[in-house]
Coordinates of C-alpha atoms in Angstrom, one line a residue:
M1 CA 0.0 0.0 0.0
R2 CA 1.3 3.4 -0.8
Q3 CA 2.5 5.4 2.2
H4 CA 2.3 9.1 2.8
H5 CA 5.1 11.2 4.2
Q6 CA 3.9 13.7 6.9
E7 CA 6.0 16.7 7.6
P8 CA 6.0 18.5 11.0
A9 CA 3.1 20.8 11.6
P10 CA 4.0 24.3 10.5
V11 CA 3.1 27.4 12.5
G12 CA -0.1 28.1 10.6
E13 CA -1.4 24.5 10.3
G14 CA -0.7 21.0 11.6
A15 CA -1.7 18.1 13.7
V16 CA -4.3 18.2 16.4
P17 CA -3.0 20.5 19.1
G18 CA -1.4 18.7 22.0
R19 CA -1.2 15.4 20.2
P20 CA 2.0 14.0 18.5
A21 CA 1.7 13.4 14.8
A22 CA 1.8 9.8 13.7
P23 CA 5.4 8.7 13.0
D24 CA 6.5 8.1 9.4
R25 CA 7.2 4.5 8.6
E26 CA 9.0 2.5 5.9
T27 CA 8.9 -1.2 5.1
G28 CA 11.6 -3.0 7.1
P29 CA 13.0 -6.5 7.0
R30 CA 10.5 -9.3 7.5
A31 CA 10.1 -10.3 11.2
E32 CA 10.8 -13.9 11.9
R33 CA 8.0 -16.0 13.4
A34 CA 8.6 -18.1 16.4
D35 CA 9.3 -21.0 14.1
G36 CA 12.0 -19.0 12.2
T37 CA 10.1 -19.1 8.9
G38 CA 9.8 -15.3 8.7
G39 CA 6.7 -13.2 8.5
A40 CA 5.0 -10.1 7.1
P41 CA 7.0 -6.9 6.7
V42 CA 7.3 -4.9 9.9
P43 CA 7.0 -1.1 9.8
R44 CA 10.1 0.6 11.1
P45 CA 10.0 4.2 12.3
R46 CA 12.1 6.7 10.4
R47 CA 12.5 10.4 11.4
A48 CA 11.6 12.8 8.8
P49 CA 14.5 15.0 7.5
A50 CA 12.6 18.2 8.4
A51 CA 11.9 17.0 11.9
S52 CA 15.5 16.0 12.3
A53 CA 16.6 19.5 11.2
L54 CA 14.3 21.1 13.7
T55 CA 15.7 18.9 16.5
W56 CA 19.2 20.3 16.3
L57 CA 18.3 23.8 15.0
T58 CA 16.2 24.6 18.1
P59 CA 19.0 24.3 20.7
A60 CA 21.6 25.7 18.2
L61 CA 19.7 29.0 17.8
L62 CA 19.2 29.2 21.5
V63 CA 22.9 28.9 22.2
V64 CA 23.8 31.4 19.4
G65 CA 21.2 33.9 20.7
L66 CA 22.3 33.8 24.3
G67 CA 25.9 33.8 23.2
L68 CA 25.5 37.0 21.2
W69 CA 23.7 38.6 24.2
G70 CA 26.5 37.6 26.5
V71 CA 29.1 39.0 24.1
S72 CA 27.3 42.3 23.7
L73 CA 27.1 43.2 27.4
P74 CA 30.8 44.2 27.9
L75 CA 30.4 46.5 24.9
V76 CA 27.6 48.5 26.4
D77 CA 28.8 52.0 27.4
F78 CA 26.0 52.8 29.8
R79 CA 27.8 55.5 31.7
S80 CA 27.7 57.8 28.6
M81 CA 24.0 57.7 27.9
D82 CA 22.4 60.8 26.6
D83 CA 19.3 61.6 24.5
F84 CA 18.3 58.1 23.6
G85 CA 19.1 56.4 26.9
L86 CA 20.5 52.9 26.6
L87 CA 19.0 52.5 23.1
D88 CA 22.0 53.8 21.1
R89 CA 24.5 52.3 23.6
L90 CA 23.4 48.7 22.9
P91 CA 25.8 47.1 20.3
V92 CA 24.8 45.2 17.2
P93 CA 25.3 41.8 18.8
F94 CA 22.6 42.7 21.3
Y95 CA 20.0 43.4 18.6
A96 CA 21.2 40.3 16.7
S97 CA 20.6 38.1 19.7
L98 CA 16.9 39.2 19.9
V99 CA 16.5 38.4 16.2
V100 CA 18.1 34.9 16.6
L101 CA 16.0 34.2 19.7
T102 CA 12.9 35.1 17.8
A103 CA 13.9 32.8 14.9
G104 CA 14.6 30.0 17.4
F105 CA 11.3 30.5 19.1
L106 CA 9.4 30.3 15.7
V107 CA 11.3 27.0 15.0
A108 CA 10.4 25.6 18.4
L109 CA 6.8 26.7 17.9
R110 CA 6.5 24.3 14.9
R111 CA 6.8 21.3 17.3
A112 CA 5.2 22.9 20.4
G113 CA 2.6 20.2 20.6
T114 CA 5.1 17.4 21.0
S115 CA 8.0 19.4 22.6
P116 CA 6.4 22.2 24.7
G117 CA 9.6 22.5 26.8
W118 CA 11.6 24.3 24.1
P119 CA 9.2 27.3 23.8
L120 CA 9.3 27.6 27.5
V121 CA 13.1 27.7 27.5
Y122 CA 12.9 30.4 24.7
C123 CA 10.4 32.5 26.7
V124 CA 12.8 32.4 29.7
A125 CA 15.7 33.3 27.4
L126 CA 13.7 36.3 26.0
L127 CA 12.9 37.5 29.5
V128 CA 16.6 37.4 30.4
A129 CA 17.7 39.1 27.1
L130 CA 15.1 41.8 27.4
K131 CA 15.4 42.8 31.0
A132 CA 18.6 41.4 32.6
A133 CA 21.1 43.8 31.1
P134 CA 20.6 46.6 33.7
A135 CA 20.9 44.0 36.5
V136 CA 24.2 42.8 35.1
L137 CA 25.7 46.1 34.1
Y138 CA 24.5 48.9 36.4
D139 CA 26.5 49.7 39.5
S140 CA 23.5 51.5 41.0
V141 CA 19.7 51.1 41.3
R142 CA 17.7 51.3 38.0
Y143 CA 14.7 53.5 38.4
P144 CA 15.6 56.2 40.9
W145 CA 12.2 56.0 42.6
A146 CA 12.9 52.3 43.4
S147 CA 15.3 53.5 46.1
K148 CA 12.2 54.8 47.9
H149 CA 11.1 51.3 48.5
D150 CA 14.6 50.4 49.8
A151 CA 14.3 53.3 52.2
V152 CA 10.9 52.0 53.4
V153 CA 12.4 48.6 54.1
N154 CA 15.3 50.2 56.0
T155 CA 13.0 52.3 58.0
I156 CA 10.8 49.3 59.0
L157 CA 14.0 47.4 60.0
G158 CA 15.3 50.4 62.0
A159 CA 12.0 51.2 63.7
G160 CA 11.0 47.6 64.3
E161 CA 7.3 48.5 63.9
L162 CA 4.7 49.8 61.5
R163 CA 3.3 53.3 61.9
P164 CA 0.2 53.5 59.6
G165 CA -1.2 56.5 61.4
A166 CA 2.1 58.6 61.4
A167 CA 2.2 61.8 59.4
L168 CA 5.3 61.0 57.3
S169 CA 6.9 63.3 54.7
G170 CA 5.7 62.8 51.1
N171 CA 2.7 60.7 52.2
M172 CA 5.1 57.9 53.0
S173 CA 2.8 56.6 55.7
A174 CA 0.8 54.9 53.0
Y175 CA 3.6 52.3 52.7
D176 CA 3.0 51.4 56.4
Q177 CA -0.7 51.2 55.7
W178 CA -0.1 48.6 52.9
P179 CA 3.1 47.0 54.3
G180 CA 2.9 43.4 53.0
F181 CA 5.6 43.9 50.3
F182 CA 8.0 45.8 52.6
T183 CA 7.7 43.4 55.5
L184 CA 8.4 40.5 53.1
N185 CA 11.5 42.2 51.8
A186 CA 12.6 43.1 55.4
A187 CA 12.4 39.4 56.2
L188 CA 14.5 38.6 53.0
V189 CA 17.1 41.2 54.0
R190 CA 17.5 39.6 57.4
A191 CA 17.4 36.1 56.0
F192 CA 20.0 36.7 53.3
G193 CA 22.2 38.8 55.7
V194 CA 22.6 41.6 53.2
E195 CA 22.8 45.3 53.9
S196 CA 19.6 46.3 52.0
T197 CA 17.3 45.4 49.1
A198 CA 19.6 47.4 46.8
V199 CA 21.8 44.3 46.6
Y200 CA 19.1 42.4 44.6
L201 CA 16.7 45.2 43.6
N202 CA 17.7 45.3 39.9
W203 CA 16.9 41.6 39.6
A204 CA 13.2 42.0 40.5
P205 CA 12.0 42.0 36.8
I206 CA 13.6 38.7 36.2
V207 CA 12.4 37.0 39.4
L208 CA 8.8 38.3 39.0
G209 CA 8.8 37.4 35.3
L210 CA 9.8 33.8 36.1
I211 CA 7.1 33.5 38.7
L212 CA 4.6 34.9 36.3
L213 CA 5.4 32.4 33.5
P214 CA 3.5 29.4 34.9
V215 CA 0.6 31.6 36.0
L216 CA 0.2 32.8 32.4
V217 CA 0.5 29.3 31.0
L218 CA -2.2 28.1 33.4
L219 CA -4.4 31.0 32.5
Y220 CA -4.1 30.5 28.7
R221 CA -4.4 26.7 28.9
T222 CA -7.8 27.2 30.4
F223 CA -9.0 28.5 27.0
T224 CA -6.9 26.7 24.4
E225 CA -5.4 23.2 23.8
D226 CA -3.0 24.6 21.2
W227 CA 0.5 25.0 22.8
R228 CA 1.5 27.2 19.9
L229 CA -1.2 29.7 20.9
V230 CA -0.2 29.5 24.5
W231 CA 3.5 30.2 24.0
T232 CA 2.9 32.9 21.4
A233 CA 0.6 34.6 23.9
V234 CA 3.3 34.4 26.5
W235 CA 5.9 35.7 24.1
I236 CA 3.7 38.7 23.1
F237 CA 2.9 39.4 26.7
Q238 CA 6.6 39.7 27.5
L239 CA 7.3 42.0 24.5
A240 CA 4.3 44.2 25.3
N241 CA 5.0 44.5 29.0
W242 CA 7.2 47.6 28.6
V243 CA 5.4 49.7 31.3
G244 CA 8.1 49.2 33.9
Q245 CA 5.8 48.0 36.7
D246 CA 7.8 44.8 37.4
Y247 CA 10.6 46.4 39.3
L248 CA 11.0 45.9 43.1
A249 CA 7.7 47.5 44.0
P250 CA 4.3 46.5 45.5
Q251 CA 2.6 46.5 42.1
G252 CA 4.8 43.8 40.7
L253 CA 4.0 41.4 43.5
A254 CA 0.4 42.3 43.7
Y255 CA 0.0 41.7 40.0
V256 CA 1.3 38.2 40.3
L257 CA -1.1 37.5 43.1
H258 CA -4.0 39.1 41.2
L259 CA -3.4 36.8 38.1
T260 CA -3.0 33.8 40.3
V261 CA -6.4 34.4 41.9
L262 CA -7.9 34.9 38.4
A263 CA -6.4 31.7 37.0
V264 CA -7.8 29.7 39.9
V265 CA -11.2 31.2 39.5
L266 CA -11.3 30.6 35.8
R267 CA -10.3 26.9 36.3
H268 CA -12.2 25.9 39.4
F269 CA -15.3 28.1 39.8
V270 CA -17.5 27.0 36.8
R271 CA -21.1 26.8 37.7
P272 CA -23.0 23.5 36.8
G273 CA -25.0 23.6 33.6
S274 CA -23.6 26.9 32.5
A275 CA -21.3 25.8 29.6
G276 CA -24.0 24.8 27.2
R277 CA -22.6 24.0 23.7
L278 CA -19.1 25.0 24.9
R279 CA -18.6 21.4 26.0
D280 CA -19.3 20.2 22.4
R281 CA -16.1 20.1 20.3
T282 CA -18.2 20.8 17.1
A283 CA -19.2 24.2 18.5
L284 CA -15.7 25.2 19.5
D285 CA -12.8 26.6 17.6
P286 CA -10.4 23.8 16.8
A287 CA -7.8 25.4 19.1
A288 CA -10.2 26.1 21.9
A289 CA -10.3 24.1 25.1
S290 CA -13.6 22.8 26.5
V291 CA -15.0 24.6 29.6
P292 CA -13.4 23.2 32.8
P293 CA -15.4 20.7 34.8
A294 CA -18.2 22.3 36.9
T295 CA -17.9 22.5 40.6
T296 CA -20.6 22.2 43.3
T297 CA -21.7 25.0 45.6
R298 CA -19.8 23.3 48.4
Q299 CA -16.6 23.0 46.3
R300 CA -16.8 26.7 45.3
A301 CA -17.4 27.7 49.0
V302 CA -14.3 25.8 49.9
G303 CA -12.5 27.5 47.0
V304 CA -13.5 30.9 48.4
L305 CA -12.0 29.9 51.8
I306 CA -8.8 28.8 50.1
L307 CA -8.5 32.0 48.0
S308 CA -9.3 34.4 51.0
P309 CA -5.7 34.4 52.3
L310 CA -4.5 35.2 48.8
I311 CA -7.0 38.0 48.4
L312 CA -5.9 39.3 51.8
A313 CA -2.3 39.2 50.7
V314 CA -3.3 41.4 47.6
N315 CA -4.9 43.9 50.0
A316 CA -1.8 43.9 52.3
V317 CA 0.5 44.6 49.4
H318 CA -1.1 47.3 47.2
Q319 CA -3.8 49.9 47.2
L320 CA -5.1 49.7 43.6
T321 CA -4.8 46.0 42.8
P322 CA -7.7 45.0 45.1
V323 CA -9.9 47.4 43.3
M324 CA -8.8 45.8 40.0
L325 CA -9.5 42.4 41.4
C326 CA -13.0 43.3 42.5
V327 CA -13.8 45.0 39.1
V328 CA -12.6 41.8 37.3
L329 CA -14.6 39.5 39.5
A330 CA -17.7 41.7 38.9
A331 CA -17.1 41.5 35.2
L332 CA -17.0 37.7 35.4
C333 CA -20.4 37.7 37.0
L334 CA -21.8 39.0 33.7
T335 CA -21.3 35.5 32.4
R336 CA -23.5 32.7 33.9
R337 CA -20.4 30.5 33.8
Y338 CA -18.6 32.4 36.6
R339 CA -21.4 34.2 38.4
N340 CA -20.1 33.8 41.9
L341 CA -21.5 36.6 44.0
G342 CA -20.1 35.1 47.2
L343 CA -16.5 35.4 46.0
L344 CA -17.1 39.0 44.9
A345 CA -18.6 39.8 48.2
V346 CA -15.7 38.3 50.1
A347 CA -13.1 40.2 48.0
G348 CA -15.1 43.4 48.5
L349 CA -15.4 43.0 52.2
I350 CA -11.7 42.2 52.7
M351 CA -10.8 45.3 50.7
L352 CA -13.2 47.5 52.6
A353 CA -12.1 46.1 56.0
W354 CA -8.5 46.8 55.1
D355 CA -9.2 50.3 53.8
L356 CA -11.2 51.2 57.0
T357 CA -8.5 49.9 59.3
M358 CA -4.8 49.8 58.2
G359 CA -5.4 52.0 55.2
R360 CA -7.9 54.4 56.6
P361 CA -5.8 57.6 56.4
L362 CA -5.1 57.4 52.7
F363 CA -8.5 55.8 51.9
M364 CA -10.3 58.8 53.5
E365 CA -8.0 61.2 51.7
T366 CA -8.7 59.5 48.4
L367 CA -12.4 59.7 48.9
G368 CA -12.1 63.4 49.4
T369 CA -10.5 63.8 46.0
L370 CA -12.9 61.7 44.1
K371 CA -15.3 64.6 43.6
E372 CA -12.7 66.4 41.6
S373 CA -11.5 63.5 39.5
L374 CA -14.8 61.6 38.9
G375 CA -15.8 61.6 35.3
R376 CA -12.7 63.5 34.0
L377 CA -11.7 60.9 31.4
T378 CA -9.1 63.1 29.7
Q379 CA -7.4 64.2 32.9
N380 CA -7.5 60.7 34.4
S381 CA -5.9 59.1 31.4
R382 CA -2.9 61.4 31.2
A383 CA 0.6 60.0 31.8
G384 CA 2.7 61.7 34.5
Y385 CA 2.7 65.2 35.8
A386 CA 3.0 67.4 32.7
G387 CA 2.0 64.8 30.1
Q388 CA 4.4 66.2 27.5
L389 CA 7.6 64.2 27.0
T390 CA 10.4 66.2 25.6
G391 CA 13.7 65.2 24.1
P392 CA 14.5 62.5 21.4
G393 CA 14.6 59.5 23.8
P394 CA 11.5 60.2 25.9
E395 CA 9.5 61.2 22.8
L396 CA 10.5 58.0 21.0
A397 CA 9.7 56.0 24.1
G398 CA 6.3 57.5 24.4
K399 CA 5.5 57.0 20.7
A400 CA 6.8 53.4 20.8
G401 CA 4.6 52.6 23.8
I402 CA 1.5 53.9 22.1
A403 CA 2.3 52.1 18.9
M404 CA 2.8 48.8 20.7
A405 CA -0.4 49.2 22.6
L406 CA -2.3 49.9 19.4
A407 CA -0.7 47.0 17.6
V408 CA -1.6 44.5 20.3
V409 CA -5.2 45.8 20.6
L410 CA -5.5 45.8 16.8
C411 CA -4.4 42.1 16.6
A412 CA -6.6 41.2 19.5
G413 CA -9.6 42.9 17.8
I414 CA -9.0 41.0 14.6
A415 CA -9.1 37.7 16.5
V416 CA -12.2 38.6 18.4
L417 CA -14.0 39.3 15.1
A418 CA -12.5 36.6 13.0
R419 CA -12.4 33.7 15.5
R420 CA -15.8 34.1 17.1
R421 CA -16.0 30.5 18.3
L422 CA -12.7 31.0 20.2
T423 CA -13.9 34.3 21.5
R424 CA -17.1 32.7 22.8
G425 CA -15.1 30.1 24.7
A426 CA -12.6 32.7 26.0
L427 CA -15.2 35.4 26.7
P428 CA -14.3 35.5 30.5
L429 CA -10.7 36.3 29.6
L430 CA -11.9 39.1 27.3
L431 CA -14.2 40.5 30.0
A432 CA -11.4 40.4 32.6
S433 CA -9.1 42.3 30.3
A434 CA -11.6 45.0 29.4
A435 CA -13.0 45.4 33.0
P436 CA -10.3 47.9 34.3
V437 CA -11.0 50.4 31.5
P438 CA -13.9 52.2 33.3
L439 CA -11.5 53.1 36.1
F440 CA -10.4 56.0 33.8
A441 CA -13.6 57.7 34.9
V442 CA -12.7 57.4 38.6
N443 CA -9.2 58.7 39.3
D444 CA -5.8 59.4 37.6
Y445 CA -3.9 57.5 40.3
G446 CA -1.1 60.1 40.3
G447 CA -0.8 60.0 36.5
E448 CA -0.4 56.2 36.6
M449 CA -3.9 55.0 35.8
L450 CA -3.1 54.8 32.0
F451 CA -0.3 52.4 32.6
R452 CA -2.1 50.3 35.2
V453 CA -5.2 49.8 33.0
Y454 CA -2.9 48.7 30.2
L455 CA -1.0 46.3 32.5
F456 CA -4.1 44.6 33.8
G457 CA -5.6 44.3 30.4
L458 CA -2.5 42.9 28.8
P459 CA -2.8 39.2 29.6
G460 CA -6.1 38.9 27.7
A461 CA -5.0 41.2 24.9
A462 CA -1.8 39.1 24.4
F463 CA -3.9 35.9 24.1
F464 CA -6.2 37.3 21.5
A465 CA -3.4 38.9 19.6
A466 CA -1.7 35.6 19.5
A467 CA -4.9 34.0 18.2
A468 CA -4.9 36.4 15.3
L469 CA -1.4 35.3 14.3
V470 CA -1.6 31.5 15.0
P471 CA -4.5 30.1 13.0
A472 CA -6.2 26.9 14.3
A473 CA -4.6 23.7 13.2
G474 CA -6.3 22.2 10.2
G475 CA -5.7 18.5 10.6
A476 CA -4.6 16.2 7.8
R477 CA -6.9 17.6 5.2
R478 CA -5.9 21.0 4.0
S479 CA -8.5 23.3 2.5
R480 CA -7.7 26.3 0.3
G481 CA -8.6 28.6 3.2
A482 CA -6.3 26.7 5.6
V483 CA -3.4 27.0 3.1
V484 CA -4.0 30.7 2.8
R485 CA -4.1 31.1 6.6
R486 CA -0.9 29.1 7.0
R487 CA 0.9 31.2 4.4
A488 CA -0.4 34.5 5.9
A489 CA 0.7 33.4 9.4
A490 CA 4.1 32.4 8.1
V491 CA 4.7 36.0 7.2
A492 CA 2.6 37.9 9.8
L493 CA 3.8 36.0 12.9
P494 CA 7.5 36.7 12.6
A495 CA 6.9 40.2 11.2
V496 CA 4.7 41.2 14.2
L497 CA 7.0 39.6 16.8
L498 CA 10.0 41.5 15.3
A499 CA 8.0 44.7 15.2
L500 CA 7.0 44.3 18.8
T501 CA 10.6 43.6 19.7
A502 CA 11.6 46.8 17.9
G503 CA 8.9 48.7 19.8
F504 CA 9.8 47.3 23.2
L505 CA 13.4 48.5 23.1
P506 CA 12.8 52.3 22.9
A507 CA 9.7 52.0 25.2
Y508 CA 11.7 50.2 27.9
Y509 CA 15.3 51.6 27.4
G510 CA 14.7 55.0 25.6
K511 CA 14.6 56.9 28.9
D512 CA 17.4 55.1 30.8
A513 CA 19.5 58.3 30.9
M514 CA 17.1 59.3 33.7
Y515 CA 16.9 55.8 35.2
Y516 CA 20.6 55.3 35.8
T517 CA 22.4 57.4 38.4
P518 CA 26.1 57.3 39.1
P519 CA 26.9 56.0 42.6
A520 CA 28.8 59.3 43.3
E521 CA 25.5 61.2 42.8
S522 CA 23.7 59.0 45.2
A523 CA 26.5 59.5 47.8
L524 CA 26.1 63.3 47.4
V525 CA 22.4 63.1 48.1
T526 CA 22.9 60.8 51.1
R527 CA 25.5 63.2 52.6
A528 CA 23.2 66.2 52.1
I529 CA 20.3 64.6 53.9
D530 CA 22.5 63.3 56.7
R531 CA 23.5 66.9 57.4
L532 CA 20.0 67.9 58.1
P533 CA 18.7 67.8 61.7
E534 CA 15.5 66.0 62.5
G535 CA 12.7 68.1 61.2
G536 CA 14.8 69.6 58.5
L537 CA 13.6 70.2 55.0
L538 CA 15.1 68.8 51.7
L539 CA 14.1 70.6 48.5
A540 CA 14.6 69.2 45.0
T541 CA 12.9 69.6 41.7
S542 CA 11.4 66.1 41.7
G543 CA 11.7 62.9 43.7
S544 CA 13.1 60.9 40.8
F545 CA 16.6 60.5 42.0
P546 CA 18.2 57.8 44.3
Q547 CA 18.1 58.4 48.0
A548 CA 15.5 61.2 47.6
L549 CA 13.6 59.8 50.5
H550 CA 16.5 58.8 52.7
R551 CA 15.4 59.4 56.4
Y552 CA 11.9 60.2 55.3
D553 CA 10.7 59.5 58.8
E554 CA 13.0 62.2 60.2
V555 CA 13.3 64.8 57.4
E556 CA 10.6 66.7 55.4
H557 CA 10.8 66.7 51.6
W558 CA 9.5 69.2 49.1
F559 CA 9.8 68.4 45.4
F560 CA 8.9 71.8 44.2
A561 CA 8.8 71.3 40.4
E562 CA 6.3 68.4 40.5
Q563 CA 3.5 70.7 39.3
E564 CA 2.1 72.0 36.0
L565 CA 4.5 73.8 33.6
P566 CA 3.0 77.3 33.8
E567 CA 3.5 77.4 37.6
N568 CA 7.1 76.2 37.1
E569 CA 7.7 79.0 34.6
R570 CA 6.5 81.5 37.2
M571 CA 8.8 79.9 39.7
L572 CA 11.8 80.3 37.4
A573 CA 11.4 84.0 37.2
D574 CA 12.8 84.3 40.7
P575 CA 13.4 80.8 42.1
A576 CA 15.2 82.0 45.3
R577 CA 12.3 84.2 46.4
Y578 CA 9.7 81.6 45.3
L579 CA 11.3 78.9 47.5
A580 CA 12.1 81.3 50.4
D581 CA 8.5 82.5 50.7
R582 CA 7.4 78.9 51.1
I583 CA 10.0 77.6 53.5
P584 CA 8.5 77.6 57.1
P585 CA 10.3 80.1 59.4
G586 CA 13.0 78.6 61.5
T587 CA 13.4 75.5 59.3
T588 CA 16.9 74.2 58.3
A589 CA 16.5 73.6 54.6
H590 CA 18.9 72.3 51.9
V591 CA 18.3 72.3 48.1
V592 CA 19.8 69.3 46.3
L593 CA 20.0 69.6 42.5
T594 CA 21.5 66.7 40.6
R595 CA 22.2 65.5 37.1
T596 CA 19.4 62.9 37.3
Q597 CA 16.9 65.6 38.2
D598 CA 18.1 67.7 35.2
I599 CA 17.4 64.8 32.8
Y600 CA 14.1 63.9 34.4
T601 CA 12.6 67.4 34.6
A602 CA 13.5 68.0 30.9
G603 CA 12.4 64.6 29.7
E604 CA 9.1 64.7 31.5
G605 CA 8.4 68.3 30.5
L606 CA 8.3 69.7 34.0
L607 CA 10.7 72.5 33.2
P608 CA 11.2 74.3 29.9
P609 CA 14.5 73.8 27.9
G610 CA 17.4 75.2 29.9
G611 CA 15.1 75.7 32.9
F612 CA 17.1 73.5 35.2
T613 CA 20.4 75.2 34.4
A614 CA 18.7 78.6 35.0
L615 CA 17.3 77.4 38.3
R616 CA 20.7 76.2 39.5
D617 CA 22.6 79.3 38.5
R618 CA 20.0 81.7 40.0
L619 CA 20.0 79.9 43.3
K620 CA 23.8 79.9 43.4
E621 CA 23.8 83.7 42.8
S622 CA 21.2 84.4 45.4
P623 CA 22.2 85.6 48.9
L624 CA 19.4 83.5 50.3
F625 CA 21.3 80.3 49.4
R626 CA 24.9 79.2 50.1
T627 CA 26.8 76.4 48.3
V628 CA 27.6 73.6 50.6
E629 CA 29.0 71.1 48.1
E630 CA 29.3 71.1 44.3
H631 CA 30.4 68.4 41.9
P632 CA 29.8 67.8 38.1
Y633 CA 26.9 65.5 39.1
G634 CA 25.2 67.8 41.5
I635 CA 25.1 70.7 43.9
V636 CA 23.9 71.2 47.5
L637 CA 22.7 74.6 48.6
A638 CA 21.8 75.7 52.2
Y639 CA 19.0 78.1 52.8
T640 CA 20.5 81.1 54.7
P641 CA 17.7 83.6 55.4
S642 CA 18.4 87.1 56.5
T643 CA 16.5 88.4 59.6
T644 CA 15.6 91.5 57.5
T645 CA 14.3 89.5 54.6
P646 CA 10.5 89.3 54.6
G647 CA 9.4 85.7 55.0
G648 CA 12.9 84.5 55.7
A649 CA 13.3 85.0 59.5
S650 CA 15.6 82.4 61.0

């Protein structure tokens, strides 16, 4: 009988997802019977040439990609970053490594159903290649504001207690009101015997990313049996996660906990009789997974009890994430499949109980501001203080971020419309991703709501974007439509992945000139704050520089340029008088102006071009301020009021 040769399933089409293809066979020597007279021909397995090539090509590309990445790191001159941050300091081998890793991932994706381990290895390699460079290279903390969290941990260790009701400078008491993340890190500092979290702070994106990988896989496998779709969604999620919320901060940990709760709910809280035709394979997209088995009321009640400590942990770690969790659980109630009002009630009660006890001061303050922010969609969706990035690097970073968000949403929209049977099965994931959007109407969250809504909507958006690029497997029979989809995917998938990679780099690294601070600058700031007596006042243009909140429980802080640009322009007309009139009489005050502040205020549009230099020079020339210490990376000025100067009595 004539035998057919079956090649490995391509990205666009192949065998049934999750099942190995039947092995190719050829006629072998006749098997001998027990009596030695021989017998019928026995089929003998033979590996197809294409499959054999994929077997060695997958690890080879991984080794080459990681090798190029490792070779590139010593060539990165990060200390001389300027307009484009780290982007134009990364050498050609670094960019080549990402291209090679993408090619290797696409090769591994062709056999994802039979070898799902290789796409996992490639996703880990991508995480390292994208985000580990600062951890390996930088000799100081990336993201100056991350040192604020290090200061909180040090303060908790020094005080030995939490002070949620204390009136601390810069509203820092909020960190004692949601202390879960900081007490955990205080315990880690003690357990590891290190000086502070600064020792491992830059590695947080890698650690959190590794923890998040199995959670994403569990989430996506709830809605699809196609491993190609699962790993492509994970890959897109990593490329599109450029918002920088995975550093050592409460949001990163709370995000992992939030998605963990969501994954458990989607897999184990299905109501009996709610799936309907979604349990019938003929009604499903070929790649879709059947609805998970239904659970009884008693099982769901036990599930609520099991999830309650996890929900409590979310509330102990972060202010906004519990709101996101409740909004998502409410959205899931719109489907009969996950209509669990008991779980929503428990999550809401835990959040309310925390807000009215530990978090009461900030909660009441936030309620007081809702009247001003409620319904102001344009204002609440702005990014940062001024909302106008300036300079080549920040402008490119902003445009790249917007372009990537639009690209992911566009691809996801195509899948929602074109693969309606998959959308029907994965409707809960779609609702969970869209649920945070209405929060734009509530508050701006300090100019961060835009990024948080994007972050919480990203898992579902990545899944549907992947569904647009990885058509369902067509089985052995190939229709004309299946062939067209396969050929389109063969072009679209690598093109989109490379485009997202190209967008991630400026969005994530385009502003690193304001994210990296030389250790000498940090030392200058530390010395300046240590000179201040308890109750003294530190003035700076913004809080985005390392050690800005050093001794925040003993020293007051005023970041005077964190306001709208018109007010800052009025301040620049006579900065010495502007500051002197607002310093409380009898207060020992120091002004610290550093290189990082200069870059940040210019890049974020807080000061006009040349404004920082004018500010520094005018303060130096004023008799109201005396230079204490000056270096190329910063200057410290002491406020020296005259007894005859109005508003400046000592």
